[in-house]
Amino acid sequence: MNSITEGNILEALLKFFFPILLGTFFQQLYNTIDAIVIGQFAGKEALAAVGGSSAVFVQLIVGFFTGITNGGGVIISQAYGAKASSTLSKTVNTSILLSIIGGIAMTVLGMIFARPILRITKCPDTVLLPSAIYLTIFFSGLVPMFLYNMCAGILRGSGDSKTPLVILIIGCFSNIFLDLLFVVFLNAGIEGVALATVLCQIESAAISLYILNKKKEASNLSLFKMNIDRSILSKILKIGIPAGLQGSLYVISNLIIQTNINFFGTDAMAGWAIYGKIDVIFWMTTSTFGIALTTFSGQNFGAGQFGRIKKATWITLGLSLLTTATIVFAFMNWSEKIYMLFTRDKEVLKSGIKMAGYLAPFYFTYISIEVLSGTVRGAGKSFAPTVITVFGVCALRLLWLFIAVPANQTIKTVLFSYPLTWTVTSIAFWIYFLSNRWLKN
């Protein structure tokens, strides 16, 4: 029995959710460990370099291709639910080759535009050079990063969320070892952190490809006979490009926010960088609900189980509310202790703690975006969520930053762009979801 298309919905969601959550946790732990090691052993300038404008630029490049990966995952989950083995095989081989080509292209673009983007975001001179060095090394590992993400998407689409988790755990512990080796013992600083990340991405990609090649029933991958099927590629891009553009535009708005944060100096940059590392606890939890629901929705859509999709959406919203309440409580009561894991600088702590205390209560306004978007994308509808997000989040956020912030140049004015756009976009998603248009072919 396929537990995703049959049986208890809550049990199916939780069995799929927890491995993805743990996997996302370990994936995010890569960057968090980098920040902790750098913050404790290399100073706040190096911390700002790893977590400031460079981090947003990484999200811009990686975020676009992650959207393409999601396109492949949706097609795979629908094919698996419909038991279409031929489509499954073509999608897997097309997706893997696409990740290699895309990784090479993004590596070149990233290295070319790294320094210009840093200057555009008004990155301080004290942070510019280390940020450029970090990005140059980091981008050299995009091909293995994209390969791992694509392989993980393929495995999840076929119902296996445990294997990507095991691979990430291995990679995370490797990253801890290499960070300590390069930064603490070899005093390699920024270069050491970036190199450690690249080596771990190579390790994860190699293990993923090996396992996927062995699991013929889940993928039918042939490493030496890969080719791009044009019809499958068209379907992947139809879903993936809107998702990728949505992610990229989202990051561009965050890049402009980063530019505004940079205006307030190194202490604010470092505080914001640390907030980004702890804020990810909320984002990875909420996005995991969306990822789990996308696969659940995709397989049930392929099997024609539309009622299960709607029930799963409401159940997921309830679970997301409970976890968000727990995270908000933790942030409001323990943010100072968490921040001290990264730095002891009093001004950085003061700045970052204020940011966490201001934004955390607004998390409730965001969760509908991730959950409803996951449901709709699983049904193969990618255009509408992209339009809603582009206008509700990106366009409105840019208007706020260009109109309201110059009139009142405070950090709180900059940060208010988040709850404002989350609320508007959530309302738009509810209108679309309740219309049931996403269930129509």
GROMACS .gro file of C-alpha atoms in nm:
model
  441
    1MET     CA    1   0.000   0.000   0.000
    2ASN     CA    2   0.122   0.353  -0.083
    3SER     CA    3   0.085   0.532   0.253
    4ILE     CA    4   0.075   0.871   0.080
    5THR     CA    5  -0.226   0.799  -0.144
    6GLU     CA    6  -0.400   0.564   0.103
    7GLY     CA    7  -0.447   0.534   0.478
    8ASN     CA    8  -0.422   0.784   0.764
    9ILE     CA    9  -0.339   1.133   0.635
   10LEU     CA   10  -0.181   1.269   0.956
   11GLU     CA   11   0.040   0.963   0.991
   12ALA     CA   12   0.150   0.988   0.626
   13LEU     CA   13   0.230   1.357   0.659
   14LEU     CA   14   0.429   1.315   0.980
   15LYS     CA   15   0.626   1.019   0.846
   16PHE     CA   16   0.724   1.233   0.552
   17PHE     CA   17   0.760   1.559   0.746
   18PHE     CA   18   1.011   1.461   1.014
   19PRO     CA   19   1.283   1.319   0.787
   20ILE     CA   20   1.255   1.629   0.564
   21LEU     CA   21   1.262   1.859   0.868
   22LEU     CA   22   1.572   1.689   1.006
   23GLY     CA   23   1.728   1.698   0.661
   24THR     CA   24   1.654   2.069   0.624
   25PHE     CA   25   1.792   2.124   0.973
   26PHE     CA   26   2.122   1.960   0.888
   27GLN     CA   27   2.138   2.142   0.556
   28GLN     CA   28   2.093   2.476   0.732
   29LEU     CA   29   2.340   2.367   0.997
   30TYR     CA   30   2.612   2.386   0.730
   31ASN     CA   31   2.589   2.766   0.721
   32THR     CA   32   2.513   2.803   1.091
   33ILE     CA   33   2.828   2.614   1.188
   34ASP     CA   34   3.023   2.833   0.947
   35ALA     CA   35   2.885   3.143   1.122
   36ILE     CA   36   2.955   3.011   1.474
   37VAL     CA   37   3.314   2.915   1.392
   38ILE     CA   38   3.380   3.240   1.206
   39GLY     CA   39   3.211   3.456   1.471
   40GLN     CA   40   3.405   3.299   1.758
   41PHE     CA   41   3.746   3.269   1.591
   42ALA     CA   42   3.765   3.530   1.313
   43GLY     CA   43   3.571   3.837   1.435
   44LYS     CA   44   3.259   4.032   1.343
   45GLU     CA   45   3.390   4.156   1.006
   46ALA     CA   46   3.437   3.795   0.890
   47LEU     CA   47   3.094   3.707   1.035
   48ALA     CA   48   2.934   3.991   0.839
   49ALA     CA   49   3.114   3.870   0.525
   50VAL     CA   50   2.977   3.515   0.553
   51GLY     CA   51   2.626   3.614   0.662
   52GLY     CA   52   2.562   3.954   0.504
   53SER     CA   53   2.537   4.047   0.136
   54SER     CA   54   2.724   3.732   0.031
   55ALA     CA   55   2.461   3.508   0.194
   56VAL     CA   56   2.180   3.689   0.013
   57PHE     CA   57   2.364   3.660  -0.320
   58VAL     CA   58   2.408   3.286  -0.262
   59GLN     CA   59   2.033   3.259  -0.197
   60LEU     CA   60   1.965   3.444  -0.523
   61ILE     CA   61   2.165   3.199  -0.735
   62VAL     CA   62   2.071   2.883  -0.549
   63GLY     CA   63   1.708   2.987  -0.502
   64PHE     CA   64   1.643   3.007  -0.874
   65PHE     CA   65   1.771   2.658  -0.942
   66THR     CA   66   1.590   2.521  -0.638
   67GLY     CA   67   1.271   2.628  -0.812
   68ILE     CA   68   1.374   2.426  -1.117
   69THR     CA   69   1.443   2.131  -0.885
   70ASN     CA   70   1.091   2.163  -0.746
   71GLY     CA   71   0.956   2.135  -1.101
   72GLY     CA   72   1.129   1.801  -1.142
   73GLY     CA   73   1.007   1.685  -0.802
   74VAL     CA   74   0.643   1.760  -0.885
   75ILE     CA   75   0.658   1.567  -1.215
   76ILE     CA   76   0.826   1.274  -1.039
   77SER     CA   77   0.571   1.263  -0.755
   78GLN     CA   78   0.280   1.275  -1.001
   79ALA     CA   79   0.436   1.001  -1.216
   80TYR     CA   80   0.501   0.788  -0.908
   81GLY     CA   81   0.143   0.835  -0.787
   82ALA     CA   82   0.008   0.742  -1.132
   83LYS     CA   83   0.257   0.449  -1.155
   84ALA     CA   84   0.392   0.582  -1.488
   85SER     CA   85   0.738   0.418  -1.491
   86SER     CA   86   0.837   0.547  -1.835
   87THR     CA   87   0.767   0.910  -1.741
   88LEU     CA   88   0.949   0.858  -1.411
   89SER     CA   89   1.263   0.730  -1.584
   90LYS     CA   90   1.269   1.012  -1.840
   91THR     CA   91   1.214   1.275  -1.571
   92VAL     CA   92   1.496   1.145  -1.351
   93ASN     CA   93   1.754   1.136  -1.630
   94THR     CA   94   1.647   1.474  -1.765
   95SER     CA   95   1.658   1.630  -1.419
   96ILE     CA   96   2.008   1.505  -1.336
   97LEU     CA   97   2.157   1.629  -1.663
   98LEU     CA   98   1.975   1.961  -1.621
   99SER     CA   99   2.130   2.005  -1.276
  100ILE     CA  100   2.480   1.957  -1.418
  101ILE     CA  101   2.427   2.207  -1.699
  102GLY     CA  102   2.253   2.452  -1.467
  103GLY     CA  103   2.527   2.421  -1.206
  104ILE     CA  104   2.797   2.508  -1.458
  105ALA     CA  105   2.601   2.809  -1.585
  106MET     CA  106   2.530   2.939  -1.234
  107THR     CA  107   2.895   2.896  -1.133
  108VAL     CA  108   3.009   3.117  -1.419
  109LEU     CA  109   2.741   3.381  -1.354
  110GLY     CA  110   2.810   3.380  -0.981
  111MET     CA  111   3.182   3.436  -1.020
  112ILE     CA  112   3.132   3.713  -1.277
  113PHE     CA  113   2.875   3.912  -1.081
  114ALA     CA  114   2.991   3.851  -0.721
  115ARG     CA  115   3.193   4.170  -0.673
  116PRO     CA  116   2.953   4.402  -0.869
  117ILE     CA  117   2.657   4.277  -0.662
  118LEU     CA  118   2.847   4.335  -0.339
  119ARG     CA  119   2.919   4.694  -0.445
  120ILE     CA  120   2.557   4.754  -0.547
  121THR     CA  121   2.443   4.647  -0.200
  122LYS     CA  122   2.680   4.904  -0.047
  123CYS     CA  123   2.885   4.638   0.127
  124PRO     CA  124   3.137   4.820   0.354
  125ASP     CA  125   3.501   4.817   0.240
  126THR     CA  126   3.603   4.624   0.551
  127VAL     CA  127   3.372   4.339   0.449
  128LEU     CA  128   3.393   4.359   0.066
  129LEU     CA  129   3.715   4.162   0.006
  130PRO     CA  130   3.643   3.870   0.243
  131SER     CA  131   3.287   3.848   0.103
  132ALA     CA  132   3.422   3.827  -0.254
  133ILE     CA  133   3.673   3.557  -0.155
  134TYR     CA  134   3.402   3.355   0.020
  135LEU     CA  135   3.168   3.376  -0.280
  136THR     CA  136   3.433   3.281  -0.534
  137ILE     CA  137   3.518   2.959  -0.349
  138PHE     CA  138   3.154   2.884  -0.266
  139PHE     CA  139   3.039   2.909  -0.628
  140SER     CA  140   3.299   2.654  -0.735
  141GLY     CA  141   3.084   2.395  -0.557
  142LEU     CA  142   2.748   2.471  -0.721
  143VAL     CA  143   2.745   2.168  -0.952
  144PRO     CA  144   2.765   1.914  -0.667
  145MET     CA  145   2.521   2.124  -0.463
  146PHE     CA  146   2.265   2.120  -0.745
  147LEU     CA  147   2.322   1.749  -0.804
  148TYR     CA  148   2.254   1.666  -0.441
  149ASN     CA  149   1.939   1.882  -0.431
  150MET     CA  150   1.807   1.722  -0.749
  151CYS     CA  151   1.880   1.370  -0.624
  152ALA     CA  152   1.710   1.452  -0.292
  153GLY     CA  153   1.405   1.584  -0.481
  154ILE     CA  154   1.389   1.264  -0.688
  155LEU     CA  155   1.405   1.043  -0.380
  156ARG     CA  156   1.143   1.247  -0.196
  157GLY     CA  157   0.917   1.249  -0.500
  158SER     CA  158   0.923   0.869  -0.496
  159GLY     CA  159   0.833   0.867  -0.125
  160ASP     CA  160   1.182   0.821   0.025
  161SER     CA  161   1.258   1.109   0.261
  162LYS     CA  162   1.499   0.913   0.486
  163THR     CA  163   1.789   0.864   0.244
  164PRO     CA  164   1.846   1.239   0.182
  165LEU     CA  165   1.841   1.285   0.561
  166VAL     CA  166   2.117   1.027   0.617
  167ILE     CA  167   2.331   1.188   0.346
  168LEU     CA  168   2.286   1.533   0.500
  169ILE     CA  169   2.380   1.409   0.847
  170ILE     CA  170   2.701   1.263   0.706
  171GLY     CA  171   2.774   1.590   0.525
  172CYS     CA  172   2.700   1.802   0.831
  173PHE     CA  173   2.941   1.615   1.057
  174SER     CA  174   3.202   1.631   0.782
  175ASN     CA  175   3.147   2.007   0.769
  176ILE     CA  176   3.194   2.045   1.144
  177PHE     CA  177   3.521   1.853   1.128
  178LEU     CA  178   3.653   2.049   0.829
  179ASP     CA  179   3.546   2.389   0.971
  180LEU     CA  180   3.737   2.322   1.291
  181LEU     CA  181   4.034   2.184   1.100
  182PHE     CA  182   4.063   2.473   0.852
  183VAL     CA  183   3.965   2.768   1.074
  184VAL     CA  184   4.072   2.675   1.428
  185PHE     CA  185   4.379   2.459   1.364
  186LEU     CA  186   4.501   2.583   1.023
  187ASN     CA  187   4.385   2.945   1.070
  188ALA     CA  188   4.241   2.955   0.715
  189GLY     CA  189   3.954   3.195   0.806
  190ILE     CA  190   3.698   3.275   0.535
  191GLU     CA  191   3.875   3.056   0.278
  192GLY     CA  192   3.865   2.758   0.513
  193VAL     CA  193   3.492   2.787   0.581
  194ALA     CA  194   3.410   2.814   0.210
  195LEU     CA  195   3.638   2.523   0.117
  196ALA     CA  196   3.485   2.303   0.388
  197THR     CA  197   3.138   2.367   0.247
  198VAL     CA  198   3.245   2.284  -0.109
  199LEU     CA  199   3.413   1.958  -0.007
  200CYS     CA  200   3.102   1.850   0.184
  201GLN     CA  201   2.879   1.930  -0.116
  202ILE     CA  202   3.100   1.708  -0.333
  203GLU     CA  203   3.071   1.430  -0.077
  204SER     CA  204   2.690   1.458  -0.061
  205ALA     CA  205   2.652   1.462  -0.440
  206ALA     CA  206   2.873   1.155  -0.485
  207ILE     CA  207   2.681   0.954  -0.224
  208SER     CA  208   2.343   1.066  -0.367
  209LEU     CA  209   2.430   0.963  -0.722
  210TYR     CA  210   2.562   0.627  -0.606
  211ILE     CA  211   2.244   0.550  -0.409
  212LEU     CA  212   2.012   0.676  -0.683
  213ASN     CA  213   2.193   0.461  -0.939
  214LYS     CA  214   2.136   0.157  -0.715
  215LYS     CA  215   1.767   0.226  -0.650
  216LYS     CA  216   1.637   0.141  -0.995
  217GLU     CA  217   1.280   0.099  -0.874
  218ALA     CA  218   1.272   0.462  -0.760
  219SER     CA  219   1.457   0.631  -1.042
  220ASN     CA  220   1.571   0.417  -1.337
  221LEU     CA  221   1.876   0.643  -1.349
  222SER     CA  222   2.146   0.551  -1.600
  223LEU     CA  223   2.458   0.758  -1.539
  224PHE     CA  224   2.609   0.669  -1.875
  225LYS     CA  225   2.291   0.704  -2.083
  226MET     CA  226   2.155   1.034  -1.957
  227ASN     CA  227   1.974   1.255  -2.204
  228ILE     CA  228   1.724   1.538  -2.195
  229ASP     CA  229   1.372   1.449  -2.302
  230ARG     CA  230   1.227   1.767  -2.454
  231SER     CA  231   0.868   1.704  -2.350
  232ILE     CA  232   0.970   1.627  -1.992
  233LEU     CA  233   1.205   1.927  -1.986
  234SER     CA  234   0.916   2.146  -2.099
  235LYS     CA  235   0.699   2.020  -1.813
  236ILE     CA  236   0.977   2.067  -1.557
  237LEU     CA  237   1.046   2.422  -1.674
  238LYS     CA  238   0.676   2.508  -1.688
  239ILE     CA  239   0.653   2.441  -1.316
  240GLY     CA  240   1.014   2.517  -1.220
  241ILE     CA  241   1.080   2.851  -1.389
  242PRO     CA  242   0.790   3.035  -1.223
  243ALA     CA  243   0.896   2.886  -0.889
  244GLY     CA  244   1.258   2.982  -0.956
  245LEU     CA  245   1.167   3.335  -1.058
  246GLN     CA  246   0.949   3.366  -0.749
  247GLY     CA  247   1.238   3.256  -0.529
  248SER     CA  248   1.481   3.489  -0.706
  249LEU     CA  249   1.252   3.790  -0.685
  250TYR     CA  250   1.194   3.711  -0.319
  251VAL     CA  251   1.570   3.714  -0.264
  252ILE     CA  252   1.614   4.034  -0.467
  253SER     CA  253   1.376   4.208  -0.228
  254ASN     CA  254   1.579   4.065   0.060
  255LEU     CA  255   1.894   4.192  -0.110
  256ILE     CA  256   1.750   4.542  -0.106
  257ILE     CA  257   1.662   4.496   0.261
  258GLN     CA  258   2.023   4.388   0.319
  259THR     CA  259   2.136   4.707   0.144
  260ASN     CA  260   1.925   4.910   0.386
  261ILE     CA  261   2.062   4.715   0.684
  262ASN     CA  262   2.418   4.780   0.559
  263PHE     CA  263   2.344   5.152   0.592
  264PHE     CA  264   2.336   5.113   0.972
  265GLY     CA  265   2.695   4.978   0.992
  266THR     CA  266   2.888   4.661   1.078
  267ASP     CA  267   2.714   4.599   1.412
  268ALA     CA  268   2.372   4.597   1.245
  269MET     CA  269   2.506   4.378   0.962
  270ALA     CA  270   2.651   4.125   1.207
  271GLY     CA  271   2.332   4.130   1.417
  272TRP     CA  272   2.121   4.073   1.107
  273ALA     CA  273   2.355   3.794   0.994
  274ILE     CA  274   2.311   3.613   1.325
  275TYR     CA  275   1.935   3.669   1.318
  276GLY     CA  276   1.936   3.505   0.977
  277LYS     CA  277   2.098   3.196   1.129
  278ILE     CA  278   1.842   3.158   1.409
  279ASP     CA  279   1.548   3.281   1.201
  280VAL     CA  280   1.613   2.983   0.976
  281ILE     CA  281   1.460   2.760   1.246
  282PHE     CA  282   1.121   2.904   1.157
  283TRP     CA  283   1.182   2.906   0.783
  284MET     CA  284   1.308   2.550   0.762
  285THR     CA  285   1.011   2.423   0.968
  286THR     CA  286   0.752   2.610   0.766
  287SER     CA  287   0.913   2.529   0.431
  288THR     CA  288   0.929   2.162   0.530
  289PHE     CA  289   0.553   2.158   0.573
  290GLY     CA  290   0.532   2.305   0.222
  291ILE     CA  291   0.775   2.048   0.077
  292ALA     CA  292   0.598   1.755   0.243
  293LEU     CA  293   0.260   1.883   0.125
  294THR     CA  294   0.388   1.935  -0.231
  295THR     CA  295   0.486   1.567  -0.258
  296PHE     CA  296   0.167   1.453  -0.082
  297SER     CA  297  -0.042   1.672  -0.313
  298GLY     CA  298   0.151   1.560  -0.621
  299GLN     CA  299   0.109   1.187  -0.561
  300ASN     CA  300  -0.258   1.222  -0.465
  301PHE     CA  301  -0.323   1.447  -0.763
  302GLY     CA  302  -0.170   1.181  -0.989
  303ALA     CA  303  -0.391   0.920  -0.821
  304GLY     CA  304  -0.703   1.141  -0.845
  305GLN     CA  305  -0.741   1.167  -0.465
  306PHE     CA  306  -0.848   1.534  -0.446
  307GLY     CA  307  -1.032   1.503  -0.115
  308ARG     CA  308  -0.716   1.380   0.057
  309ILE     CA  309  -0.528   1.683  -0.071
  310LYS     CA  310  -0.772   1.928   0.091
  311LYS     CA  311  -0.780   1.738   0.421
  312ALA     CA  312  -0.401   1.726   0.428
  313THR     CA  313  -0.385   2.102   0.372
  314TRP     CA  314  -0.600   2.177   0.677
  315ILE     CA  315  -0.408   1.927   0.892
  316THR     CA  316  -0.078   2.082   0.783
  317LEU     CA  317  -0.200   2.432   0.866
  318GLY     CA  318  -0.287   2.316   1.217
  319LEU     CA  319   0.053   2.155   1.267
  320SER     CA  320   0.226   2.465   1.132
  321LEU     CA  321   0.039   2.690   1.376
  322LEU     CA  322   0.149   2.477   1.673
  323THR     CA  323   0.515   2.468   1.572
  324THR     CA  324   0.518   2.840   1.495
  325ALA     CA  325   0.377   2.921   1.839
  326THR     CA  326   0.657   2.716   1.997
  327ILE     CA  327   0.926   2.893   1.792
  328VAL     CA  328   0.788   3.240   1.870
  329PHE     CA  329   0.784   3.160   2.242
  330ALA     CA  330   1.147   3.046   2.228
  331PHE     CA  331   1.262   3.353   2.035
  332MET     CA  332   1.085   3.594   2.269
  333ASN     CA  333   1.234   3.435   2.582
  334TRP     CA  334   1.575   3.294   2.488
  335SER     CA  335   1.707   3.502   2.197
  336GLU     CA  336   1.994   3.651   2.401
  337LYS     CA  337   2.129   3.309   2.499
  338ILE     CA  338   2.104   3.192   2.138
  339TYR     CA  339   2.283   3.504   2.009
  340MET     CA  340   2.570   3.450   2.252
  341LEU     CA  341   2.655   3.127   2.072
  342PHE     CA  342   2.774   3.346   1.784
  343THR     CA  343   2.929   3.653   1.947
  344ARG     CA  344   2.997   3.833   2.274
  345ASP     CA  345   3.008   4.180   2.117
  346LYS     CA  346   2.758   4.390   2.315
  347GLU     CA  347   2.652   4.617   2.028
  348VAL     CA  348   2.596   4.325   1.792
  349LEU     CA  349   2.393   4.143   2.059
  350LYS     CA  350   2.182   4.452   2.126
  351SER     CA  351   2.106   4.507   1.759
  352GLY     CA  352   2.027   4.143   1.680
  353ILE     CA  353   1.806   4.078   1.983
  354LYS     CA  354   1.589   4.379   1.894
  355MET     CA  355   1.543   4.241   1.542
  356ALA     CA  356   1.437   3.899   1.671
  357GLY     CA  357   1.196   4.046   1.926
  358TYR     CA  358   1.031   4.265   1.662
  359LEU     CA  359   0.985   4.010   1.382
  360ALA     CA  360   0.913   3.681   1.562
  361PRO     CA  361   0.551   3.761   1.663
  362PHE     CA  362   0.467   3.825   1.297
  363TYR     CA  363   0.562   3.471   1.187
  364PHE     CA  364   0.196   3.369   1.211
  365THR     CA  365   0.115   3.594   0.915
  366TYR     CA  366   0.345   3.393   0.687
  367ILE     CA  367   0.263   3.023   0.736
  368SER     CA  368  -0.038   3.018   0.499
  369ILE     CA  369   0.187   3.121   0.210
  370GLU     CA  370   0.411   2.817   0.245
  371VAL     CA  371   0.137   2.562   0.312
  372LEU     CA  372  -0.111   2.674   0.045
  373SER     CA  373   0.169   2.721  -0.209
  374GLY     CA  374   0.285   2.363  -0.142
  375THR     CA  375  -0.064   2.227  -0.203
  376VAL     CA  376  -0.113   2.418  -0.527
  377ARG     CA  377   0.232   2.340  -0.671
  378GLY     CA  378   0.182   1.970  -0.601
  379ALA     CA  379  -0.122   1.987  -0.828
  380GLY     CA  380   0.108   2.118  -1.102
  381LYS     CA  381  -0.008   2.480  -1.081
  382SER     CA  382   0.298   2.701  -1.053
  383PHE     CA  383   0.201   3.019  -1.238
  384ALA     CA  384  -0.067   3.145  -0.998
  385PRO     CA  385   0.148   3.109  -0.681
  386THR     CA  386   0.427   3.292  -0.860
  387VAL     CA  387   0.202   3.583  -0.961
  388ILE     CA  388   0.057   3.610  -0.610
  389THR     CA  389   0.401   3.607  -0.449
  390VAL     CA  390   0.562   3.844  -0.700
  391PHE     CA  391   0.298   4.110  -0.644
  392GLY     CA  392   0.213   4.039  -0.280
  393VAL     CA  393   0.566   3.999  -0.150
  394CYS     CA  394   0.818   4.136  -0.398
  395ALA     CA  395   0.642   4.434  -0.559
  396LEU     CA  396   0.476   4.555  -0.239
  397ARG     CA  397   0.799   4.511  -0.043
  398LEU     CA  398   0.994   4.713  -0.297
  399LEU     CA  399   0.734   4.990  -0.286
  400TRP     CA  400   0.764   5.003   0.091
  401LEU     CA  401   1.144   5.009   0.083
  402PHE     CA  402   1.162   5.283  -0.181
  403ILE     CA  403   0.882   5.501  -0.041
  404ALA     CA  404   0.844   5.449   0.334
  405VAL     CA  405   1.205   5.380   0.435
  406PRO     CA  406   1.356   5.701   0.290
  407ALA     CA  407   1.089   5.897   0.477
  408ASN     CA  408   1.170   5.727   0.808
  409GLN     CA  409   1.519   5.574   0.809
  410THR     CA  410   1.504   5.334   1.103
  411ILE     CA  411   1.567   4.961   1.122
  412LYS     CA  412   1.209   4.899   1.236
  413THR     CA  413   1.077   5.070   0.923
  414VAL     CA  414   1.294   4.842   0.711
  415LEU     CA  415   1.185   4.531   0.901
  416PHE     CA  416   0.813   4.616   0.881
  417SER     CA  417   0.831   4.529   0.509
  418TYR     CA  418   0.816   4.163   0.615
  419PRO     CA  419   0.489   4.144   0.814
  420LEU     CA  420   0.320   4.388   0.577
  421THR     CA  421   0.386   4.172   0.271
  422TRP     CA  422   0.332   3.840   0.449
  423THR     CA  423  -0.019   3.947   0.552
  424VAL     CA  424  -0.123   4.073   0.208
  425THR     CA  425   0.014   3.766   0.030
  426SER     CA  426  -0.152   3.523   0.273
  427ILE     CA  427  -0.491   3.682   0.208
  428ALA     CA  428  -0.438   3.649  -0.170
  429PHE     CA  429  -0.341   3.281  -0.135
  430TRP     CA  430  -0.654   3.205   0.068
  431ILE     CA  431  -0.874   3.365  -0.198
  432TYR     CA  432  -0.710   3.153  -0.469
  433PHE     CA  433  -0.712   2.830  -0.267
  434LEU     CA  434  -1.079   2.856  -0.171
  435SER     CA  435  -1.175   2.922  -0.534
  436ASN     CA  436  -1.064   2.562  -0.623
  437ARG     CA  437  -0.920   2.681  -0.955
  438TRP     CA  438  -0.597   2.499  -0.879
  439LEU     CA  439  -0.778   2.161  -0.904
  440LYS     CA  440  -0.874   2.221  -1.269
  441ASN     CA  441  -0.653   2.090  -1.553
   0.00000   0.00000   0.00000
